[in-house]
Amino acid sequence: MNVLVVNCGSSSLKFQLINYDNRDVLAKGLCERIGIDGRLVYEPKNGEKEVTEAAMPTHVEAIQMVLDALVNEKSGVIKSLEEVDAIGHRVLHGGMKITNSVIIDDEVIKVIEECADLGPLHNPANLMGINACMKLMPGVPNVAVFDTAFHQTMPPKAYMYGIPKEYYEKYAIRKYGFHGTSHQYVAERCAELLEKPLADTKIITIHIGNGGSLSAVKGGHSVDTTMGFTPLAGIMMGTRSGDIDPAVLPFVMEKENLTIDQAVNALNKESGLYGVSGASSDMRDILKLVAEGDERGTIAFNLYIKRICDYIGSYFLYLDGVDAIVFTAGIGENSIPVRKAVVQRLGALGIQLDEQANNVMGEEALISTADSKIKVFAIPTNEELMIAKDTYAFVK
Ligand code: ADP
């Protein structure tokens, strides 16, 4: 069965066509600058990467370009669109109503619209992709896979905030968590590597890319995560502050004469590694600064590592011990020094780093020693495969 996996942003659209029967990626790519001008990057399996500039006023034209490329006589990977059996969409926010992946119908579209309040940048873009696919491929089932759904198993003690309960009742203010598809994928893969039934595992998953979050996963279910009502909460990230004293916000707004939007923008886009170092949000640049002995770069790095370790310690107690810790996403998969700095601070938990084994980038590896009390893995995430898996399960 061929599943087209679609991940829409406001001006971009990433896609993969996956033959789920043998987990084969037939083609992948992205459309960029939708609504501005338009550019398709298309990469067929066993073929050359192609870049095509073409007008893409909306997501409909973008999807049309993708479909044309997939069936193109020269570089296409299928003969006709009838070979696309289902479409899986990544959707950011499903609020409290959606706890699992779902076949998209009018009711689901209504929920995605309602949750646009909670995911104002992503949900409307995700809907544009869904509508475009429904228009261009009528009759093909669409499945929505939500970033928040995996974390809906958190108990109230993990998802409630210590604020007046009216805010929860009136506005659904609570922790939702994000990166759910990734946390779920690496937790399931980790259970396989541990050769243990998923139901018997306790795992801390660390997804660190540009954004970042940790999740405490018990028996394959999320019982806590570091992002919150929005992706701004938790660990420090590339440009996001992570947790801060909320009283900082009104204080800075008054001193700097900022509007709410400006202040929130500063926490989302001008903080984190970027804000603290004053130089870059990219971990590779921060590591260079550390090597050069740059003071602010070093503080940014140490703060980044400390925040992750704080949550590992917290989740270790919350889960009453763990079987494994998993690193994933851009930094987790590729940054040898970041994994080393984190794991070397976990000695009190009986964790030992195997420096040689840690010397890998973008590969699955056990990076703790044989006598480490807790196993530590690097596992490349695969959100597309997870979306294809859920879509396949429904449509089958
Ligand atoms: P996103 O959250 O945007 O999906 P990714 O998971 O792709 O991001 O992660 C992107 C980040 O990964 C980059 O900003 C960079 O900081 C980091 N990164 C990628 N490769 C390396 C590397 N070799 N060393 C350190 N950091 C890396």
CSV table of C-alpha atoms and ligand atoms in Angstrom, one decimal:
chain,number,residue,atom,x,y,z
A,1,MET,CA,0.0,0.0,0.0
A,2,ASN,CA,1.4,3.4,-1.0
A,3,VAL,CA,0.9,6.2,1.5
A,4,LEU,CA,1.5,9.9,0.7
A,5,VAL,CA,2.7,11.6,3.9
A,6,VAL,CA,2.1,15.4,3.9
A,7,ASN,CA,3.5,17.9,6.4
A,8,CYS,CA,2.2,21.4,5.6
A,9,GLY,CA,3.6,24.7,7.0
A,10,SER,CA,2.2,28.1,6.2
A,11,SER,CA,4.5,28.5,3.1
A,12,SER,CA,6.0,25.0,2.8
A,13,LEU,CA,4.9,21.4,2.2
A,14,LYS,CA,7.1,18.4,2.9
A,15,PHE,CA,6.1,15.0,1.4
A,16,GLN,CA,7.1,11.4,1.2
A,17,LEU,CA,5.5,8.6,-0.8
A,18,ILE,CA,6.0,5.4,1.2
A,19,ASN,CA,5.2,1.9,0.1
A,20,TYR,CA,4.3,0.8,3.6
A,21,ASP,CA,4.3,-3.0,2.8
A,22,ASN,CA,8.1,-2.9,2.5
A,23,ARG,CA,8.7,0.5,4.2
A,24,ASP,CA,10.2,1.8,1.0
A,25,VAL,CA,10.4,5.5,0.4
A,26,LEU,CA,9.6,5.8,-3.3
A,27,ALA,CA,10.0,9.6,-3.5
A,28,LYS,CA,10.3,12.6,-1.1
A,29,GLY,CA,10.8,16.3,-1.3
A,30,LEU,CA,9.3,19.7,-0.4
A,31,CYS,CA,7.5,22.7,-1.9
A,32,GLU,CA,8.9,26.0,-0.6
A,33,ARG,CA,7.8,29.7,-0.8
A,34,ILE,CA,4.1,28.8,-1.4
A,35,GLY,CA,2.1,32.1,-1.7
A,36,ILE,CA,5.3,33.9,-2.6
A,37,ASP,CA,6.7,32.4,-5.8
A,38,GLY,CA,7.2,28.6,-5.5
A,39,ARG,CA,9.9,25.9,-5.7
A,40,LEU,CA,9.6,22.2,-5.8
A,41,VAL,CA,12.5,20.0,-4.7
A,42,TYR,CA,11.7,16.4,-5.8
A,43,GLU,CA,13.9,13.4,-5.1
A,44,PRO,CA,12.8,10.0,-6.5
A,45,LYS,CA,14.3,6.8,-5.1
A,46,ASN,CA,17.3,5.9,-7.3
A,47,GLY,CA,17.1,9.2,-9.2
A,48,GLU,CA,18.6,12.6,-9.3
A,49,LYS,CA,17.2,15.4,-7.1
A,50,GLU,CA,15.2,17.9,-9.3
A,51,VAL,CA,14.5,21.5,-8.5
A,52,THR,CA,11.6,23.3,-10.3
A,53,GLU,CA,10.6,26.9,-9.9
A,54,ALA,CA,6.9,27.4,-10.6
A,55,ALA,CA,4.1,29.6,-9.3
A,56,MET,CA,2.4,28.2,-6.2
A,57,PRO,CA,-0.2,30.8,-5.1
A,58,THR,CA,-1.8,28.2,-2.7
A,59,HIS,CA,-1.2,24.7,-1.3
A,60,VAL,CA,-3.5,23.4,-4.1
A,61,GLU,CA,-0.9,24.3,-6.8
A,62,ALA,CA,1.8,22.9,-4.6
A,63,ILE,CA,0.1,19.5,-4.1
A,64,GLN,CA,-0.7,19.5,-7.9
A,65,MET,CA,3.0,19.9,-8.7
A,66,VAL,CA,3.9,17.1,-6.3
A,67,LEU,CA,1.3,14.7,-7.9
A,68,ASP,CA,2.5,15.6,-11.4
A,69,ALA,CA,6.1,14.8,-10.3
A,70,LEU,CA,5.1,11.5,-8.8
A,71,VAL,CA,3.5,10.3,-12.1
A,72,ASN,CA,5.9,12.1,-14.5
A,73,GLU,CA,7.0,9.8,-17.3
A,74,LYS,CA,10.7,10.4,-16.8
A,75,SER,CA,11.3,10.7,-13.1
A,76,GLY,CA,7.9,9.6,-11.6
A,77,VAL,CA,7.7,6.6,-9.3
A,78,ILE,CA,4.1,5.5,-10.0
A,79,LYS,CA,2.1,5.1,-13.2
A,80,SER,CA,-1.0,6.8,-12.1
A,81,LEU,CA,-2.5,8.5,-9.0
A,82,GLU,CA,-4.6,5.5,-8.5
A,83,GLU,CA,-1.5,4.0,-7.0
A,84,VAL,CA,-1.8,6.5,-4.0
A,85,ASP,CA,-3.9,4.5,-1.6
A,86,ALA,CA,-4.1,6.9,1.3
A,87,ILE,CA,-2.8,10.2,2.5
A,88,GLY,CA,-1.4,10.8,6.0
A,89,HIS,CA,-1.3,14.4,7.3
A,90,ARG,CA,0.8,15.7,10.1
A,91,VAL,CA,-1.4,18.0,12.2
A,92,LEU,CA,-0.1,20.1,15.1
A,93,HIS,CA,-2.9,20.4,17.6
A,94,GLY,CA,-5.8,18.2,18.4
A,95,GLY,CA,-6.6,19.8,21.8
A,96,MET,CA,-8.3,17.5,24.3
A,97,LYS,CA,-10.7,15.9,21.9
A,98,ILE,CA,-8.2,13.9,19.8
A,99,THR,CA,-6.3,11.2,21.5
A,100,ASN,CA,-5.3,9.2,18.5
A,101,SER,CA,-4.8,9.3,14.7
A,102,VAL,CA,-8.2,9.6,12.9
A,103,ILE,CA,-9.7,9.3,9.4
A,104,ILE,CA,-10.5,12.9,8.4
A,105,ASP,CA,-14.2,13.7,8.1
A,106,ASP,CA,-16.2,16.9,8.7
A,107,GLU,CA,-16.1,16.4,12.4
A,108,VAL,CA,-12.3,16.1,12.5
A,109,ILE,CA,-11.9,19.2,10.2
A,110,LYS,CA,-14.1,21.1,12.7
A,111,VAL,CA,-11.8,20.1,15.6
A,112,ILE,CA,-8.7,21.1,13.7
A,113,GLU,CA,-10.4,24.5,13.0
A,114,GLU,CA,-11.4,24.9,16.7
A,115,CYS,CA,-7.8,24.1,17.8
A,116,ALA,CA,-6.4,26.8,15.5
A,117,ASP,CA,-6.6,29.0,18.6
A,118,LEU,CA,-4.1,26.7,20.3
A,119,GLY,CA,-1.9,26.3,17.2
A,120,PRO,CA,-2.3,29.5,15.2
A,121,LEU,CA,0.7,29.0,12.9
A,122,HIS,CA,0.3,25.3,12.2
A,123,ASN,CA,-3.4,24.2,12.3
A,124,PRO,CA,-4.6,26.5,9.5
A,125,ALA,CA,-1.6,25.5,7.3
A,126,ASN,CA,-2.3,21.8,8.0
A,127,LEU,CA,-5.9,22.3,7.0
A,128,MET,CA,-4.9,23.9,3.7
A,129,GLY,CA,-2.9,20.8,2.9
A,130,ILE,CA,-5.9,18.6,3.8
A,131,ASN,CA,-8.3,20.6,1.7
A,132,ALA,CA,-5.9,20.6,-1.2
A,133,CYS,CA,-5.6,16.8,-1.1
A,134,MET,CA,-9.3,16.3,-0.8
A,135,LYS,CA,-9.9,18.5,-3.8
A,136,LEU,CA,-7.2,17.0,-6.0
A,137,MET,CA,-7.7,13.3,-5.0
A,138,PRO,CA,-11.4,12.8,-4.2
A,139,GLY,CA,-12.1,9.4,-2.9
A,140,VAL,CA,-8.6,8.8,-1.4
A,141,PRO,CA,-8.8,8.4,2.4
A,142,ASN,CA,-7.0,11.1,4.4
A,143,VAL,CA,-5.8,10.4,7.9
A,144,ALA,CA,-4.7,13.0,10.5
A,145,VAL,CA,-1.8,12.2,12.8
A,146,PHE,CA,-1.6,14.8,15.6
A,147,ASP,CA,1.6,16.0,17.3
A,148,THR,CA,-0.4,16.3,20.6
A,149,ALA,CA,-2.2,13.0,20.5
A,150,PHE,CA,0.5,10.8,22.0
A,151,HIS,CA,0.6,13.0,25.1
A,152,GLN,CA,-3.1,12.8,25.8
A,153,THR,CA,-2.3,9.8,28.2
A,154,MET,CA,-0.7,12.2,30.7
A,155,PRO,CA,-2.4,12.1,34.1
A,156,PRO,CA,-3.9,15.4,35.5
A,157,LYS,CA,-0.9,15.7,37.9
A,158,ALA,CA,1.3,16.0,34.8
A,159,TYR,CA,-0.9,18.1,32.6
A,160,MET,CA,-2.6,20.6,35.0
A,161,TYR,CA,-1.0,23.9,35.8
A,162,GLY,CA,-1.0,25.4,39.3
A,163,ILE,CA,-3.4,28.2,38.2
A,164,PRO,CA,-7.1,29.0,38.9
A,165,LYS,CA,-9.1,26.0,37.7
A,166,GLU,CA,-11.5,28.4,35.8
A,167,TYR,CA,-8.7,28.9,33.2
A,168,TYR,CA,-8.7,25.2,32.5
A,169,GLU,CA,-12.4,24.9,32.4
A,170,LYS,CA,-13.0,28.0,30.3
A,171,TYR,CA,-10.0,28.0,28.0
A,172,ALA,CA,-8.6,24.5,28.2
A,173,ILE,CA,-5.3,25.8,29.5
A,174,ARG,CA,-3.2,22.8,30.4
A,175,LYS,CA,-0.1,21.1,29.2
A,176,TYR,CA,-0.6,19.4,25.7
A,177,GLY,CA,3.0,18.6,24.6
A,178,PHE,CA,4.3,18.3,21.1
A,179,HIS,CA,6.7,16.1,19.0
A,180,GLY,CA,4.4,13.2,19.9
A,181,THR,CA,4.9,11.2,16.8
A,182,SER,CA,8.7,11.4,17.3
A,183,HIS,CA,8.6,10.4,21.0
A,184,GLN,CA,6.3,7.5,20.2
A,185,TYR,CA,8.5,6.3,17.3
A,186,VAL,CA,11.7,6.3,19.2
A,187,ALA,CA,10.1,4.8,22.4
A,188,GLU,CA,8.7,1.9,20.3
A,189,ARG,CA,12.0,1.4,18.5
A,190,CYS,CA,13.9,1.5,21.8
A,191,ALA,CA,11.7,-1.3,23.2
A,192,GLU,CA,12.6,-3.4,20.2
A,193,LEU,CA,16.3,-2.7,20.8
A,194,LEU,CA,15.9,-3.6,24.5
A,195,GLU,CA,14.1,-6.8,23.4
A,196,LYS,CA,11.4,-6.1,25.9
A,197,PRO,CA,7.6,-5.8,25.5
A,198,LEU,CA,6.8,-2.1,25.1
A,199,ALA,CA,4.2,-2.5,27.9
A,200,ASP,CA,7.0,-3.3,30.3
A,201,THR,CA,9.3,-0.4,29.5
A,202,LYS,CA,10.1,2.9,31.1
A,203,ILE,CA,11.9,5.3,28.8
A,204,ILE,CA,13.0,8.9,28.7
A,205,THR,CA,13.0,10.2,25.2
A,206,ILE,CA,15.0,13.3,24.3
A,207,HIS,CA,14.0,15.0,21.0
A,208,ILE,CA,16.4,17.9,20.5
A,209,GLY,CA,16.4,19.7,17.1
A,210,ASN,CA,15.7,23.3,16.6
A,211,GLY,CA,12.8,22.9,19.0
A,212,GLY,CA,13.2,20.3,21.7
A,213,SER,CA,11.3,18.3,24.3
A,214,LEU,CA,11.7,15.3,26.6
A,215,SER,CA,9.0,12.8,27.4
A,216,ALA,CA,8.6,10.3,30.2
A,217,VAL,CA,7.2,7.2,28.4
A,218,LYS,CA,5.7,4.3,30.5
A,219,GLY,CA,4.5,1.2,28.8
A,220,GLY,CA,4.6,3.0,25.5
A,221,HIS,CA,2.4,5.8,26.8
A,222,SER,CA,3.4,9.4,27.5
A,223,VAL,CA,3.0,10.2,31.2
A,224,ASP,CA,4.8,13.6,31.0
A,225,THR,CA,6.5,15.9,28.6
A,226,THR,CA,8.4,19.2,28.8
A,227,MET,CA,6.6,21.3,26.3
A,228,GLY,CA,3.3,22.7,27.5
A,229,PHE,CA,0.3,24.7,26.5
A,230,THR,CA,2.5,25.8,23.6
A,231,PRO,CA,5.9,24.7,22.3
A,232,LEU,CA,7.6,27.5,24.3
A,233,ALA,CA,7.8,25.6,27.5
A,234,GLY,CA,10.4,23.1,28.9
A,235,ILE,CA,14.1,22.9,28.0
A,236,MET,CA,15.9,25.8,26.4
A,237,MET,CA,15.9,25.5,22.5
A,238,GLY,CA,17.5,27.1,19.5
A,239,THR,CA,15.6,30.3,19.7
A,240,ARG,CA,13.0,29.5,22.4
A,241,SER,CA,13.5,30.3,26.1
A,242,GLY,CA,11.9,27.2,27.5
A,243,ASP,CA,10.7,27.6,31.1
A,244,ILE,CA,11.1,31.0,32.7
A,245,ASP,CA,9.5,32.8,35.6
A,246,PRO,CA,6.3,34.1,34.0
A,247,ALA,CA,6.7,37.4,35.9
A,248,VAL,CA,9.6,38.2,33.6
A,249,LEU,CA,7.2,38.9,30.7
A,250,PRO,CA,5.2,41.9,32.1
A,251,PHE,CA,8.4,43.3,33.7
A,252,VAL,CA,10.3,43.3,30.3
A,253,MET,CA,7.2,44.6,28.5
A,254,GLU,CA,7.1,47.6,30.7
A,255,LYS,CA,10.8,48.3,30.7
A,256,GLU,CA,11.2,47.9,26.9
A,257,ASN,CA,7.8,49.2,26.0
A,258,LEU,CA,6.8,46.0,24.2
A,259,THR,CA,3.4,44.8,23.0
A,260,ILE,CA,2.4,41.3,24.0
A,261,ASP,CA,3.1,40.0,20.5
A,262,GLN,CA,6.6,41.6,20.6
A,263,ALA,CA,7.4,40.1,24.0
A,264,VAL,CA,6.2,36.6,23.1
A,265,ASN,CA,8.1,36.9,19.8
A,266,ALA,CA,11.3,37.7,21.8
A,267,LEU,CA,10.8,34.5,23.8
A,268,ASN,CA,10.0,32.4,20.7
A,269,LYS,CA,12.5,33.8,18.2
A,270,GLU,CA,15.2,35.7,20.0
A,271,SER,CA,15.9,33.6,23.1
A,272,GLY,CA,17.4,30.2,23.7
A,273,LEU,CA,20.9,29.4,22.4
A,274,TYR,CA,20.6,32.4,20.1
A,275,GLY,CA,19.6,34.9,22.7
A,276,VAL,CA,22.1,33.7,25.4
A,277,SER,CA,25.1,33.4,23.0
A,278,GLY,CA,24.2,36.5,21.1
A,279,ALA,CA,25.5,34.7,18.1
A,280,SER,CA,23.6,31.6,16.7
A,281,SER,CA,20.7,29.2,17.3
A,282,ASP,CA,22.6,26.4,15.6
A,283,MET,CA,24.3,24.0,18.0
A,284,ARG,CA,27.3,23.5,15.6
A,285,ASP,CA,28.1,27.3,15.9
A,286,ILE,CA,27.7,27.1,19.7
A,287,LEU,CA,30.2,24.2,19.8
A,288,LYS,CA,32.7,26.3,17.8
A,289,LEU,CA,32.2,29.2,20.3
A,290,VAL,CA,32.8,26.8,23.2
A,291,ALA,CA,36.0,25.6,21.5
A,292,GLU,CA,37.2,29.2,21.1
A,293,GLY,CA,36.5,29.9,24.8
A,294,ASP,CA,33.8,32.4,24.1
A,295,GLU,CA,32.1,33.2,27.4
A,296,ARG,CA,28.5,33.7,26.3
A,297,GLY,CA,28.6,30.7,23.9
A,298,THR,CA,29.9,28.6,26.8
A,299,ILE,CA,27.1,29.8,29.1
A,300,ALA,CA,24.5,29.0,26.4
A,301,PHE,CA,25.9,25.5,26.0
A,302,ASN,CA,26.1,24.8,29.8
A,303,LEU,CA,22.6,26.2,30.3
A,304,TYR,CA,21.3,24.0,27.4
A,305,ILE,CA,22.8,20.9,28.9
A,306,LYS,CA,21.7,21.6,32.4
A,307,ARG,CA,18.1,22.0,31.4
A,308,ILE,CA,18.1,18.6,29.8
A,309,CYS,CA,19.7,17.0,32.8
A,310,ASP,CA,17.3,18.6,35.2
A,311,TYR,CA,14.4,17.0,33.4
A,312,ILE,CA,16.2,13.6,33.1
A,313,GLY,CA,16.6,13.7,36.9
A,314,SER,CA,13.0,14.7,37.4
A,315,TYR,CA,11.6,12.0,35.1
A,316,PHE,CA,13.9,9.3,36.6
A,317,LEU,CA,12.2,9.9,40.0
A,318,TYR,CA,8.7,10.3,38.5
A,319,LEU,CA,9.0,7.0,36.6
A,320,ASP,CA,10.7,5.4,39.6
A,321,GLY,CA,13.7,4.4,37.6
A,322,VAL,CA,14.0,3.8,33.8
A,323,ASP,CA,15.2,1.2,31.4
A,324,ALA,CA,16.6,3.5,28.8
A,325,ILE,CA,17.2,7.1,27.7
A,326,VAL,CA,17.0,7.9,24.0
A,327,PHE,CA,18.5,10.8,22.0
A,328,THR,CA,16.8,11.8,18.7
A,329,ALA,CA,16.3,14.7,16.2
A,330,GLY,CA,18.9,17.0,14.6
A,331,ILE,CA,21.1,17.5,17.7
A,332,GLY,CA,20.3,14.2,19.5
A,333,GLU,CA,21.1,12.2,16.4
A,334,ASN,CA,24.2,14.1,15.2
A,335,SER,CA,25.9,16.0,18.1
A,336,ILE,CA,28.5,13.8,19.7
A,337,PRO,CA,29.6,16.5,22.2
A,338,VAL,CA,26.0,17.3,23.3
A,339,ARG,CA,25.2,13.6,24.0
A,340,LYS,CA,28.6,13.3,25.8
A,341,ALA,CA,28.0,16.4,27.9
A,342,VAL,CA,24.5,15.2,29.0
A,343,VAL,CA,25.5,11.5,29.6
A,344,GLN,CA,28.6,12.4,31.6
A,345,ARG,CA,26.4,14.3,34.1
A,346,LEU,CA,24.3,11.2,34.7
A,347,GLY,CA,26.9,9.3,36.7
A,348,ALA,CA,24.8,9.5,39.9
A,349,LEU,CA,22.2,7.4,38.2
A,350,GLY,CA,24.8,4.7,37.4
A,351,ILE,CA,25.0,5.7,33.8
A,352,GLN,CA,28.3,5.3,31.9
A,353,LEU,CA,29.0,6.7,28.5
A,354,ASP,CA,30.9,4.5,25.9
A,355,GLU,CA,32.9,7.2,24.2
A,356,GLN,CA,33.7,5.1,21.2
A,357,ALA,CA,30.2,4.0,20.7
A,358,ASN,CA,29.0,7.6,21.0
A,359,ASN,CA,31.1,8.4,18.0
A,360,VAL,CA,28.2,8.2,15.5
A,361,MET,CA,26.1,10.6,13.6
A,362,GLY,CA,22.6,9.9,12.2
A,363,GLU,CA,22.9,6.2,13.1
A,364,GLU,CA,21.2,3.9,15.6
A,365,ALA,CA,23.6,3.1,18.4
A,366,LEU,CA,23.8,2.0,22.0
A,367,ILE,CA,26.1,4.6,23.5
A,368,SER,CA,26.3,3.5,27.1
A,369,THR,CA,28.8,0.9,28.4
A,370,ALA,CA,27.9,-2.8,29.0
A,371,ASP,CA,27.9,-2.2,32.8
A,372,SER,CA,25.9,1.1,32.7
A,373,LYS,CA,22.8,0.7,34.9
A,374,ILE,CA,20.6,2.4,32.3
A,375,LYS,CA,21.0,1.9,28.6
A,376,VAL,CA,21.4,5.1,26.5
A,377,PHE,CA,20.6,5.1,22.8
A,378,ALA,CA,20.8,7.4,19.8
A,379,ILE,CA,17.9,6.6,17.5
A,380,PRO,CA,17.2,8.6,14.3
A,381,THR,CA,13.5,9.6,14.4
A,382,ASN,CA,11.2,8.8,11.6
A,383,GLU,CA,8.0,10.8,11.9
A,384,GLU,CA,7.0,10.1,8.3
A,385,LEU,CA,7.1,6.4,8.8
A,386,MET,CA,5.0,6.7,12.0
A,387,ILE,CA,2.4,8.8,10.1
A,388,ALA,CA,2.4,6.2,7.3
A,389,LYS,CA,2.0,3.4,9.9
A,390,ASP,CA,-1.0,5.0,11.4
A,391,THR,CA,-2.5,5.8,8.0
A,392,TYR,CA,-1.9,2.2,6.8
A,393,ALA,CA,-3.5,0.8,10.0
A,394,PHE,CA,-6.7,2.8,9.4
A,395,VAL,CA,-7.0,2.3,5.7
A,396,LYS,CA,-6.2,-1.4,5.8
B,1,ADP,P1,13.7,20.9,13.5
B,1,ADP,O1,13.4,21.1,14.9
B,1,ADP,O2,13.6,22.2,12.7
B,1,ADP,O3,13.0,19.8,12.8
B,1,ADP,P2,16.1,19.3,13.3
B,1,ADP,O4,15.6,18.2,14.1
B,1,ADP,O5,16.4,19.0,11.9
B,1,ADP,O6,15.2,20.6,13.4
B,1,ADP,O7,17.4,19.9,14.0
B,1,ADP,C1,18.1,21.0,13.4
B,1,ADP,C2,19.2,21.4,14.4
B,1,ADP,O8,20.1,20.2,14.6
B,1,ADP,C3,20.1,22.5,13.8
B,1,ADP,O9,19.6,23.7,14.2
B,1,ADP,C4,21.4,22.2,14.4
B,1,ADP,O10,21.5,22.9,15.6
B,1,ADP,C5,21.4,20.7,14.9
B,1,ADP,N1,22.4,19.9,14.2
B,1,ADP,C6,22.3,19.2,13.1
B,1,ADP,N2,23.5,18.6,12.8
B,1,ADP,C7,24.3,18.8,13.9
B,1,ADP,C8,25.6,18.4,14.3
B,1,ADP,N3,26.3,17.7,13.5
B,1,ADP,N4,26.1,18.9,15.4
B,1,ADP,C9,25.4,19.7,16.2
B,1,ADP,N5,24.1,20.1,15.9
B,1,ADP,C10,23.6,19.7,14.8
